[in-house]
Amino acid sequence: MRNPFDFPEMELTERAVRVAMKGILIAVVFWLVFLMCALGTGLWILGRSLSVW
């Protein structure tokens, strides 16, 4: 374990990168969930309209 007060700028950048990556990961997960929901709803509507025919 290295001294956190050795390079405060480096430490801040690492923390910022970690936070940014976590934010991107959360955004991607939410986007995937939204995409799945939209796809499922679209398929469900398509299936219902086809079954009506």
Coordinates of N, CA and C in Angstrom, one line a residue:
M1 N 0.9 -1.2 0.0 CA 0.0 0.0 0.0 C 0.9 1.2 0.0
R2 N 0.7 2.1 -1.0 CA 1.6 3.3 -1.1 C 0.9 4.5 -0.4
N3 N 1.7 5.4 0.0 CA 1.2 6.6 0.7 C 0.3 7.4 -0.2
P4 N -0.9 7.6 0.3 CA -1.9 8.4 -0.6 C -1.5 9.9 -0.7
F5 N -0.6 10.4 0.2 CA -0.2 11.8 0.2 C 1.0 12.0 -0.7
D6 N 1.4 10.9 -1.4 CA 2.6 10.9 -2.2 C 2.4 11.8 -3.4
F7 N 1.3 11.4 -4.2 CA 0.9 12.1 -5.4 C -0.6 12.4 -5.4
P8 N -1.0 13.5 -4.7 CA -2.4 13.8 -4.6 C -3.1 14.0 -5.9
E9 N -2.4 14.6 -6.9 CA -3.0 14.8 -8.2 C -3.3 13.4 -8.9
M10 N -2.3 12.5 -8.8 CA -2.4 11.2 -9.3 C -3.6 10.5 -8.7
E11 N -3.6 10.6 -7.3 CA -4.7 9.9 -6.6 C -6.1 10.4 -7.0
L12 N -6.2 11.8 -7.2 CA -7.4 12.4 -7.6 C -7.8 11.9 -9.0
T13 N -6.9 11.8 -9.8 CA -7.2 11.4 -11.2 C -7.7 9.9 -11.2
E14 N -7.0 9.1 -10.4 CA -7.4 7.7 -10.3 C -8.8 7.6 -9.8
R15 N -9.1 8.4 -8.8 CA -10.4 8.3 -8.2 C -11.5 8.8 -9.2
A16 N -11.1 9.9 -9.9 CA -12.1 10.5 -10.9 C -12.3 9.4 -12.0
V17 N -11.3 8.7 -12.4 CA -11.4 7.7 -13.5 C -12.3 6.6 -13.0
R18 N -12.1 6.2 -11.7 CA -12.9 5.1 -11.2 C -14.4 5.5 -11.1
V19 N -14.6 6.7 -10.6 CA -16.0 7.2 -10.5 C -16.6 7.3 -11.9
A20 N -15.8 7.8 -12.9 CA -16.4 7.9 -14.2 C -16.7 6.6 -14.8
M21 N -15.8 5.6 -14.6 CA -16.1 4.3 -15.1 C -17.3 3.6 -14.5
K22 N -17.5 3.9 -13.2 CA -18.6 3.4 -12.5 C -19.9 4.0 -13.0
G23 N -19.8 5.3 -13.3 CA -21.0 6.0 -13.9 C -21.3 5.5 -15.3
I24 N -20.3 5.3 -16.1 CA -20.5 4.8 -17.4 C -21.1 3.4 -17.3
L25 N -20.6 2.5 -16.4 CA -21.1 1.2 -16.3 C -22.6 1.2 -15.9
I26 N -23.0 2.1 -14.9 CA -24.4 2.2 -14.5 C -25.2 2.7 -15.7
A27 N -24.7 3.7 -16.4 CA -25.5 4.2 -17.6 C -25.7 3.1 -18.6
V28 N -24.7 2.3 -18.9 CA -24.8 1.2 -19.9 C -25.8 0.2 -19.4
V29 N -25.8 -0.2 -18.1 CA -26.7 -1.2 -17.5 C -28.1 -0.6 -17.7
F30 N -28.4 0.6 -17.3 CA -29.7 1.2 -17.5 C -30.2 1.2 -18.9
W31 N -29.2 1.6 -19.8 CA -29.6 1.6 -21.3 C -29.9 0.2 -21.7
L32 N -29.2 -0.8 -21.3 CA -29.5 -2.2 -21.7 C -30.9 -2.6 -21.2
V33 N -31.2 -2.3 -19.9 CA -32.5 -2.6 -19.3 C -33.6 -1.9 -20.1
F34 N -33.4 -0.6 -20.4 CA -34.4 0.1 -21.2 C -34.6 -0.5 -22.6
L35 N -33.5 -0.9 -23.2 CA -33.5 -1.5 -24.5 C -34.3 -2.8 -24.5
M36 N -34.0 -3.6 -23.4 CA -34.7 -4.9 -23.3 C -36.2 -4.7 -23.1
C37 N -36.6 -3.7 -22.3 CA -38.0 -3.4 -22.0 C -38.7 -2.9 -23.3
A38 N -38.0 -2.1 -24.0 CA -38.6 -1.6 -25.3 C -38.7 -2.7 -26.3
L39 N -37.7 -3.6 -26.4 CA -37.8 -4.7 -27.3 C -38.9 -5.6 -26.9
G40 N -39.0 -5.9 -25.6 CA -40.1 -6.8 -25.1 C -41.4 -6.3 -25.4
T41 N -41.6 -5.0 -25.1 CA -42.9 -4.3 -25.4 C -43.3 -4.4 -26.8
G42 N -42.3 -4.1 -27.7 CA -42.5 -4.1 -29.1 C -42.9 -5.5 -29.6
L43 N -42.2 -6.5 -29.1 CA -42.5 -7.9 -29.5 C -43.9 -8.3 -29.0
W44 N -44.2 -7.8 -27.8 CA -45.5 -8.2 -27.2 C -46.6 -7.5 -28.0
I45 N -46.5 -6.3 -28.4 CA -47.5 -5.6 -29.2 C -47.6 -6.3 -30.6
L46 N -46.4 -6.6 -31.2 CA -46.4 -7.3 -32.5 C -47.1 -8.6 -32.4
G47 N -46.9 -9.4 -31.3 CA -47.5 -10.7 -31.1 C -49.0 -10.5 -30.9
R48 N -49.4 -9.5 -30.2 CA -50.9 -9.3 -30.0 C -51.6 -8.9 -31.3
S49 N -50.9 -8.0 -32.0 CA -51.5 -7.6 -33.3 C -51.6 -8.7 -34.3
L50 N -50.6 -9.6 -34.2 CA -50.6 -10.8 -35.1 C -51.6 -11.8 -34.7
S51 N -51.8 -11.9 -33.4 CA -52.8 -12.9 -32.9 C -54.2 -12.4 -33.2
V52 N -54.4 -11.0 -33.3 CA -55.7 -10.5 -33.6 C -56.0 -10.8 -35.1
W53 N -55.0 -10.8 -35.9 CA -55.2 -11.2 -37.3 C -55.7 -12.6 -37.3

